[in-house]
PDB file of C-alpha atoms in Angstrom:
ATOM      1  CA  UNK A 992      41.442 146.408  66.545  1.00 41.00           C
ATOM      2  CA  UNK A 993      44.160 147.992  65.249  1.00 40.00           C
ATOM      3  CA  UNK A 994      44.237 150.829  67.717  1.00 40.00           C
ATOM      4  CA  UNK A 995      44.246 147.662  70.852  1.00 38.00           C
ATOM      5  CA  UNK A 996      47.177 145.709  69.285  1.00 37.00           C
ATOM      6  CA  UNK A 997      49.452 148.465  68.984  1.00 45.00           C
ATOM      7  CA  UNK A 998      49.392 149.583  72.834  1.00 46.00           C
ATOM      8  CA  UNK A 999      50.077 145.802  73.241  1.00 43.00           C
ATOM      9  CA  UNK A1000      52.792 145.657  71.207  1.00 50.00           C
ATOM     10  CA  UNK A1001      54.485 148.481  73.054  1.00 50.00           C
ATOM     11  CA  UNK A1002      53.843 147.124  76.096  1.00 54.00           C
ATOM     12  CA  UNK A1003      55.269 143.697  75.404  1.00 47.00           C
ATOM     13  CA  UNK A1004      58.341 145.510  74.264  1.00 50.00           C
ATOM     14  CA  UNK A1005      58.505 147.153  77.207  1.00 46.00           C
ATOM     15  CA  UNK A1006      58.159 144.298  79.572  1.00 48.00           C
ATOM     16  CA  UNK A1007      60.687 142.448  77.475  1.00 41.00           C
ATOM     17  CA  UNK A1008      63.542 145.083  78.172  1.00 46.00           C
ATOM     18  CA  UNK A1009      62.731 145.233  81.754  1.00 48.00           C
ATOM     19  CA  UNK A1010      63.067 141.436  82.204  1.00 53.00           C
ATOM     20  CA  UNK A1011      66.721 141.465  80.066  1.00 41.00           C
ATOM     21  CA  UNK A1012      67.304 144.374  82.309  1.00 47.00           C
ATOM     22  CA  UNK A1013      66.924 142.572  85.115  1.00 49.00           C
ATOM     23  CA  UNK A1014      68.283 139.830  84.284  1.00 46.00           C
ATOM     24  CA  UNK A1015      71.370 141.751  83.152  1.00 53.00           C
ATOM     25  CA  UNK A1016      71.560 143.175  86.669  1.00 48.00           C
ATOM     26  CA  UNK A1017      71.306 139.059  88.494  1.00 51.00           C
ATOM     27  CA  UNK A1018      74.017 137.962  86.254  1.00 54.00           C
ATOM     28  CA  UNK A1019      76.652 140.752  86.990  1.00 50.00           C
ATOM     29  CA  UNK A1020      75.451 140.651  90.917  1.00 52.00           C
ATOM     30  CA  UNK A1021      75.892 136.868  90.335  1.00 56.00           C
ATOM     31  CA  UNK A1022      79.596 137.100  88.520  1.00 52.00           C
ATOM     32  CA  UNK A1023      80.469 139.622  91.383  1.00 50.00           C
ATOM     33  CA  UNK A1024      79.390 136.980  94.266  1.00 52.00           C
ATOM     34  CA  UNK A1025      81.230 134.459  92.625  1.00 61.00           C
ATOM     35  CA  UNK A1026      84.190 136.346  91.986  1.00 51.00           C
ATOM     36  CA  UNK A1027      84.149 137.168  95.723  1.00 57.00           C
ATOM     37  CA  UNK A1028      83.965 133.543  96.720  1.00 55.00           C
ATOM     38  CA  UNK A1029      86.854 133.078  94.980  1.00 54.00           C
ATOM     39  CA  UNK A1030      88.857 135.513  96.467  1.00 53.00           C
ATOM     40  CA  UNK A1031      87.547 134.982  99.798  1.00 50.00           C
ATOM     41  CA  UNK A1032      88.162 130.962  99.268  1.00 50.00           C
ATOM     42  CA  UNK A1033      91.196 131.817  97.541  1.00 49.00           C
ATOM     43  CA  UNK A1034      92.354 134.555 100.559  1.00 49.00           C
ATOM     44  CA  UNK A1035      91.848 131.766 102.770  1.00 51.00           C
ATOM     45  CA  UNK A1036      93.966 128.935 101.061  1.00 48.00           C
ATOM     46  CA  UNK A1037      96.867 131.374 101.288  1.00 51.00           C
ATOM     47  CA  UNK A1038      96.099 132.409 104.950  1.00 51.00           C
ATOM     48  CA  UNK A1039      95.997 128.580 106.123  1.00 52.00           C
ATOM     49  CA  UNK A1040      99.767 128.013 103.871  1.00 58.00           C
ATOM     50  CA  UNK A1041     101.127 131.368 105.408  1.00 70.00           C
ATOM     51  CA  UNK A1042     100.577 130.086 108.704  1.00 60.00           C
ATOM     52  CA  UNK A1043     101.706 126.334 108.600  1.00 70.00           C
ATOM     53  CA  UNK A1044     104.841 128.139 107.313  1.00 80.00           C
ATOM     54  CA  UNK A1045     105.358 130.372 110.525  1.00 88.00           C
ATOM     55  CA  UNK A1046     104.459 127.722 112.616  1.00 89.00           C
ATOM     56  CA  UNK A1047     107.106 125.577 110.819  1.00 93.00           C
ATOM     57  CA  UNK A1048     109.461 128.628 110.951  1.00 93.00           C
ATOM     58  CA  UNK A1049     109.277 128.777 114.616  1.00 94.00           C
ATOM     59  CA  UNK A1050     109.583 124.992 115.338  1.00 94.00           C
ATOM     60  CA  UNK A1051     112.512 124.887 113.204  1.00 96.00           C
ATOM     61  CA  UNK A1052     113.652 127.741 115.461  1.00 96.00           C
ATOM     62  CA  UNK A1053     113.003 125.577 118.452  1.00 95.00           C
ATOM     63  CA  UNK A1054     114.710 122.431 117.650  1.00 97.00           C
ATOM     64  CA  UNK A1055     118.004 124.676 116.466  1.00 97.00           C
ATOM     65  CA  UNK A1056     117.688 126.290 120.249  1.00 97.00           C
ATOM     66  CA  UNK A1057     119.034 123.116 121.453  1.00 97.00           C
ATOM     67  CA  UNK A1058     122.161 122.503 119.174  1.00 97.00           C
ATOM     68  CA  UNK A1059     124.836 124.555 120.685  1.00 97.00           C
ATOM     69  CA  UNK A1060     123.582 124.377 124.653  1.00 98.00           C
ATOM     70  CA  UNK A1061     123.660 120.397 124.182  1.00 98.00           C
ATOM     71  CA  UNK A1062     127.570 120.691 123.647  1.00 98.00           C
ATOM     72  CA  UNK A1063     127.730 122.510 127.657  1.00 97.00           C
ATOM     73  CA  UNK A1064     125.225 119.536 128.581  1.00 98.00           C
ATOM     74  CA  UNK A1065     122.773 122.004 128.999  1.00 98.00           C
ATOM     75  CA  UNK A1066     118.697 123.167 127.650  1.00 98.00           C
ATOM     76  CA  UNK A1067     117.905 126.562 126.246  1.00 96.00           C
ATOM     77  CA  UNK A1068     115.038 128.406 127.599  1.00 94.00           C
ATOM     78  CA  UNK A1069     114.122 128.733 131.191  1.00 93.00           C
ATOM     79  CA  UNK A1070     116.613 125.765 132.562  1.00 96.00           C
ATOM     80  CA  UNK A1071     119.303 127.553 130.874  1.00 96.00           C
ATOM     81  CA  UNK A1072     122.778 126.952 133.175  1.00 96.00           C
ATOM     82  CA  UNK A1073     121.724 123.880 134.748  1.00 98.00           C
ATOM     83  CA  UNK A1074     124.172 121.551 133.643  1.00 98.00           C
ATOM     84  CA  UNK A1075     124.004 117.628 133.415  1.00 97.00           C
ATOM     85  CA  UNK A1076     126.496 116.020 135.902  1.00 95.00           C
ATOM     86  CA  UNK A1077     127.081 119.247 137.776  1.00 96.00           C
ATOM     87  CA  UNK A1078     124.045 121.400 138.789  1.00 97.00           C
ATOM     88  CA  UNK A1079     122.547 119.669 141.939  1.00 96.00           C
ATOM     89  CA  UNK A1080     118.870 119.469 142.971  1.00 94.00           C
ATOM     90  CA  UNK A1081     119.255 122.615 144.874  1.00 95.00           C
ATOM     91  CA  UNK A1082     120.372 124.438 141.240  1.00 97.00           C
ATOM     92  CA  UNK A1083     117.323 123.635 140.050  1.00 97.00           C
ATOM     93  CA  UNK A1084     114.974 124.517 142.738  1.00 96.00           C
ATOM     94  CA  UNK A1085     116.420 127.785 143.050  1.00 96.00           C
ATOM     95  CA  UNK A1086     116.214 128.280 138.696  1.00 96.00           C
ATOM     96  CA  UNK A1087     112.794 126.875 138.365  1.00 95.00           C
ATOM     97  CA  UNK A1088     110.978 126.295 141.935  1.00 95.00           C
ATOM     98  CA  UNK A1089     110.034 123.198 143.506  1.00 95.00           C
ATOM     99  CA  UNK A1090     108.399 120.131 141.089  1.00 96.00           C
ATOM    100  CA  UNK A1091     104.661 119.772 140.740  1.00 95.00           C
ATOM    101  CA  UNK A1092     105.169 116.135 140.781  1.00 95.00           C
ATOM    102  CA  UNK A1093     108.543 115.135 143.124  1.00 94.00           C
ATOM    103  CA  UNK A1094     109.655 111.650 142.249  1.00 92.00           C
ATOM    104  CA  UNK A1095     108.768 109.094 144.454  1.00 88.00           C
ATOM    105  CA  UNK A1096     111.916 106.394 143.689  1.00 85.00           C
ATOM    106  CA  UNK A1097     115.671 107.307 143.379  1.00 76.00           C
ATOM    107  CA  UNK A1098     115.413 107.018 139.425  1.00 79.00           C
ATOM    108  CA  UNK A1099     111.984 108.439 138.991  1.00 91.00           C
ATOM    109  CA  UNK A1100     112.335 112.541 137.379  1.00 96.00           C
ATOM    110  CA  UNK A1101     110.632 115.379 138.886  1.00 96.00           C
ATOM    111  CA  UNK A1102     108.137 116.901 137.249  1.00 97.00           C
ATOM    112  CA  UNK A1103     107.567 120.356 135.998  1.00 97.00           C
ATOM    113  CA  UNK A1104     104.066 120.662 134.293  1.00 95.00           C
ATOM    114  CA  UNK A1105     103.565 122.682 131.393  1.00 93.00           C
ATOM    115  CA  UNK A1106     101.402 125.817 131.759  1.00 89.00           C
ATOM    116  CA  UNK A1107     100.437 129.045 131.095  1.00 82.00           C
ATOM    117  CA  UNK A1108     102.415 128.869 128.108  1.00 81.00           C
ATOM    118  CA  UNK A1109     105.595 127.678 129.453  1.00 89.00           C
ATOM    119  CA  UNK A1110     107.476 124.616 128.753  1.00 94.00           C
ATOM    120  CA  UNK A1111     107.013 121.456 130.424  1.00 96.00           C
ATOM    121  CA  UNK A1112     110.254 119.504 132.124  1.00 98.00           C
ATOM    122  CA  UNK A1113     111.432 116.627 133.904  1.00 97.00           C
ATOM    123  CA  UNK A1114     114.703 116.274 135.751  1.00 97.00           C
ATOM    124  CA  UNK A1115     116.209 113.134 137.365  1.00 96.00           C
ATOM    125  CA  UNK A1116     119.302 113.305 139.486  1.00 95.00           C
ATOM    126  CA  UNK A1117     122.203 110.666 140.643  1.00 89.00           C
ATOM    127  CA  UNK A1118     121.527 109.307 143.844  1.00 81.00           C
ATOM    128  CA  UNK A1119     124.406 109.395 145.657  1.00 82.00           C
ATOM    129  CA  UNK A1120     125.250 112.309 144.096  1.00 84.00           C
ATOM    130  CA  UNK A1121     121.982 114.580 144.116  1.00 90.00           C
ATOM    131  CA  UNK A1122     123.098 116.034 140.590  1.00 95.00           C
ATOM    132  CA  UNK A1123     121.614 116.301 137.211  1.00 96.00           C
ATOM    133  CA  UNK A1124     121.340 112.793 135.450  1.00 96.00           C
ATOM    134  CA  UNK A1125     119.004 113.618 132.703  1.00 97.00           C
ATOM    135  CA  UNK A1126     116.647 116.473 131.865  1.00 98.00           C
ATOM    136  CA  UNK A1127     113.569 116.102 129.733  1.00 98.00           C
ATOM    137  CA  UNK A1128     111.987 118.710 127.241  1.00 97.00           C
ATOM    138  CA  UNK A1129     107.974 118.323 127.098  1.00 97.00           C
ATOM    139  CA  UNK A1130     107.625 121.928 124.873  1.00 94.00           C
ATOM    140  CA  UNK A1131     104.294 124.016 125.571  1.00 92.00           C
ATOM    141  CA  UNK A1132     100.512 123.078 125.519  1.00 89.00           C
ATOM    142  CA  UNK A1133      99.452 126.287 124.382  1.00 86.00           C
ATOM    143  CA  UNK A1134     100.511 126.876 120.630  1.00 84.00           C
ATOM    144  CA  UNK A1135     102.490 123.858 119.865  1.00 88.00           C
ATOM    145  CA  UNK A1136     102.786 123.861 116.544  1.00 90.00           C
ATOM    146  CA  UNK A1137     104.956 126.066 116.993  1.00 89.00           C
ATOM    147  CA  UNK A1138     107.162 124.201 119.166  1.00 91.00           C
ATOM    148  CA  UNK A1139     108.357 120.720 120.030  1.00 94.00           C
ATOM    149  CA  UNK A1140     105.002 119.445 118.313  1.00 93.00           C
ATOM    150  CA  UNK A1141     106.249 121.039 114.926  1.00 94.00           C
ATOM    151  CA  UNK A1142     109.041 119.139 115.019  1.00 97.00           C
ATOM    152  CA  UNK A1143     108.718 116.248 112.923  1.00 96.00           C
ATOM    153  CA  UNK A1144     111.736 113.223 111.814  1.00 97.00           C
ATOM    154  CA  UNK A1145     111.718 114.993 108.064  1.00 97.00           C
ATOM    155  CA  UNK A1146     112.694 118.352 109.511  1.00 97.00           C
ATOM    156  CA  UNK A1147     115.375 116.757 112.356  1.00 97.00           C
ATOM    157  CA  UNK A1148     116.882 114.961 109.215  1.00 97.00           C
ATOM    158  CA  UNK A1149     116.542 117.154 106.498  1.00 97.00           C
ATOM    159  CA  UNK A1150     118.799 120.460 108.945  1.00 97.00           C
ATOM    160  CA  UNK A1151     120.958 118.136 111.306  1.00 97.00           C
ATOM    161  CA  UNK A1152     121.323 115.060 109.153  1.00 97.00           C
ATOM    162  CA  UNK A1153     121.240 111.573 110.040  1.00 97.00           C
ATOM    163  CA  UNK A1154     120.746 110.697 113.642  1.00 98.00           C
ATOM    164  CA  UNK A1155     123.823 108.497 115.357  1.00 97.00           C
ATOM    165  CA  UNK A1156     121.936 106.275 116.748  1.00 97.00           C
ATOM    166  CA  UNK A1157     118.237 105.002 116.671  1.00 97.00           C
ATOM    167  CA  UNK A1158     116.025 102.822 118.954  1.00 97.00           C
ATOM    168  CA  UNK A1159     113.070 101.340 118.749  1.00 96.00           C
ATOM    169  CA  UNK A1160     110.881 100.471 122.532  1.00 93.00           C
ATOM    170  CA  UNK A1161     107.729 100.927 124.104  1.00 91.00           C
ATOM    171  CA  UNK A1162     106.582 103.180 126.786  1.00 87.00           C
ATOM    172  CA  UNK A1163     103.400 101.151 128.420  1.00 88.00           C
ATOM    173  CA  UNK A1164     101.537 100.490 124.778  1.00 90.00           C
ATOM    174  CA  UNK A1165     102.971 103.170 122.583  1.00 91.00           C
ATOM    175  CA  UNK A1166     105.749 102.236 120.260  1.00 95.00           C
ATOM    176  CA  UNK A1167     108.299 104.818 120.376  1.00 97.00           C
ATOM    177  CA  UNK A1168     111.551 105.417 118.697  1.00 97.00           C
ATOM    178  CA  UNK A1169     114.769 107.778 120.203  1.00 98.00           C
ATOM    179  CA  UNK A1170     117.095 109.352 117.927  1.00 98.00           C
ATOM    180  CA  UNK A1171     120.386 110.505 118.918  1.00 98.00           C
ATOM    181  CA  UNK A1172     122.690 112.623 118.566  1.00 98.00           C
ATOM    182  CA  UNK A1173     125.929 113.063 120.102  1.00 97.00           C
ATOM    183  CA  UNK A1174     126.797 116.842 120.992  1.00 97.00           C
ATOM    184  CA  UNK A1175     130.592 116.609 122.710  1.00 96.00           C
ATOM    185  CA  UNK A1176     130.358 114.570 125.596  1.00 97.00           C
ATOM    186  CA  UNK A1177     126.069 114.486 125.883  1.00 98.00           C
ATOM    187  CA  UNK A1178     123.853 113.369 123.725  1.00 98.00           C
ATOM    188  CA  UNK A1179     120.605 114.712 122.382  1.00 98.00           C
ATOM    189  CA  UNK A1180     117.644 111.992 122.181  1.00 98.00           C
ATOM    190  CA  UNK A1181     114.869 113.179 120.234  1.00 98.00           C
ATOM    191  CA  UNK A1182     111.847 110.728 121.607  1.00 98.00           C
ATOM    192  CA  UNK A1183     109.108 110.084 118.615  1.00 97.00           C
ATOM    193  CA  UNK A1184     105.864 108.451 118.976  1.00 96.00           C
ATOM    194  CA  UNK A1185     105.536 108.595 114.938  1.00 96.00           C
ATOM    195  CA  UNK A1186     107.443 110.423 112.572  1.00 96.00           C
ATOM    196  CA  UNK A1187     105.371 113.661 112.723  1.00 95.00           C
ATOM    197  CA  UNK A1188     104.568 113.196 116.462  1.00 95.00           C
ATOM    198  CA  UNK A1189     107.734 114.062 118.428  1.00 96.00           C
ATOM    199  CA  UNK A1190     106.855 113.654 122.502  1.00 96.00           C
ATOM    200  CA  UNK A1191     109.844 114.574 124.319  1.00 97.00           C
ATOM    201  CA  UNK A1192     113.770 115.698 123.730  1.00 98.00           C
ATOM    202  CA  UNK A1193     115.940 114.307 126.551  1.00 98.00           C
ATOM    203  CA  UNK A1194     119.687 115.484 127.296  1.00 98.00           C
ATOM    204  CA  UNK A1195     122.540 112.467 129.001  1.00 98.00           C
ATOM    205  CA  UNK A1196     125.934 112.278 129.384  1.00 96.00           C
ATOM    206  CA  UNK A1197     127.550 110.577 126.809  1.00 93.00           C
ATOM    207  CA  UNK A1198     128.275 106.862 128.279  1.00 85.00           C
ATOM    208  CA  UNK A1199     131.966 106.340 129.033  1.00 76.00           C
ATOM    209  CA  UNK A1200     133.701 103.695 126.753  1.00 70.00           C
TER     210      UNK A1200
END
């Protein structure tokens, strides 16, 4: 009996160092997977923060664009030198083409549809006079985060302070509200349908007194 037990003994032994072995082995591949996830989840956290900041970086950048132009009644970008009250129809045909959408009425805008990454606009002229009344900012579709859609009421407040006038209306059923501010003799209307959402910036003369 004696010479049967001890090969059992051995064995046992054996098999219990293989299975602490093994084990040994799961828990470090296990700590390692873990550790991963946490960087990974971790990795991503700071990717998703890194980019809300660049996209806020380069709205902020937008919305400044339109500071000093305003005060020469006029739009950064691809409209830039078109004037309010003095470029004509013809000025902006020749800057930026023909409308995708003419207006139809005397105080209807024409429309310039936003694509392939550029800007949307709208222009709307005197009647009598064919030039510039009021031009409309509609940003990009593509991306727009980083443009007029990162633009929020915290941000317009918090770098160009508080607006000098604001309105509350309604366009159809959605409840806007226009901020303004005056920039020489125009005036800058920032058009919000909530205070993250902003949907359009518009650029007037400043209304004789």
């Amino acid at each position: 009996m004696m010479k049967i037990y001890q090969p059992l003994r051995k064995s046992a032994r054996i098999a219990l160092l293989l299975s602490v072995a093994a084990l040994g082995v799961a828990g470090i591949t296990s700590g390692i997977a873990q550790v991963n996830a946490a960087s990974v989840s971790k990795m991503t956290t700071i990717s998703k923060s890194t980019a809300k900041d660049t996209d806020e970086s380069q709205a902020l950048q937008t919305l400044n664009s339109f500071y000093k132009p305003a005060l020469k009644g006029q739009f950064p970008g691809g409209v830039s030198g078109l004037t309010v009250g003095v470029s004509t129809r013809k000025d902006v045909e020749k800057k930026i083409g023909e409308p995708d959408s003419p207006s139809k009425n005397a105080n209807d805008f024409d429309v310039y549809t936003a694509n392939m990454g550029h800007p949307g606009y709208a222009v709307s002229y005197k009647e009598k006079e064919n030039k510039i009344h009021e031009l409309r900012y509609f940003g990009t579709n593509v991306e727009r985060q980083t443009n007029i859609g990162g633009i929020t009421e915290k941000m317009l407040k918090q770098h160009w302070g508080k607006p000098d006038k604001t309105k509350s209306f309604k366009t159809g059923k959605q409840s806007q509200i226009k901020w303004s501010y005056n920039r020489g003799d125009y005036v800058l209307e920032f058009i919000f349908n909530d205070a993250a959402h902003l949907d359009h910036i518009n650029l007037v003369k400043k209304a004789a007194k």
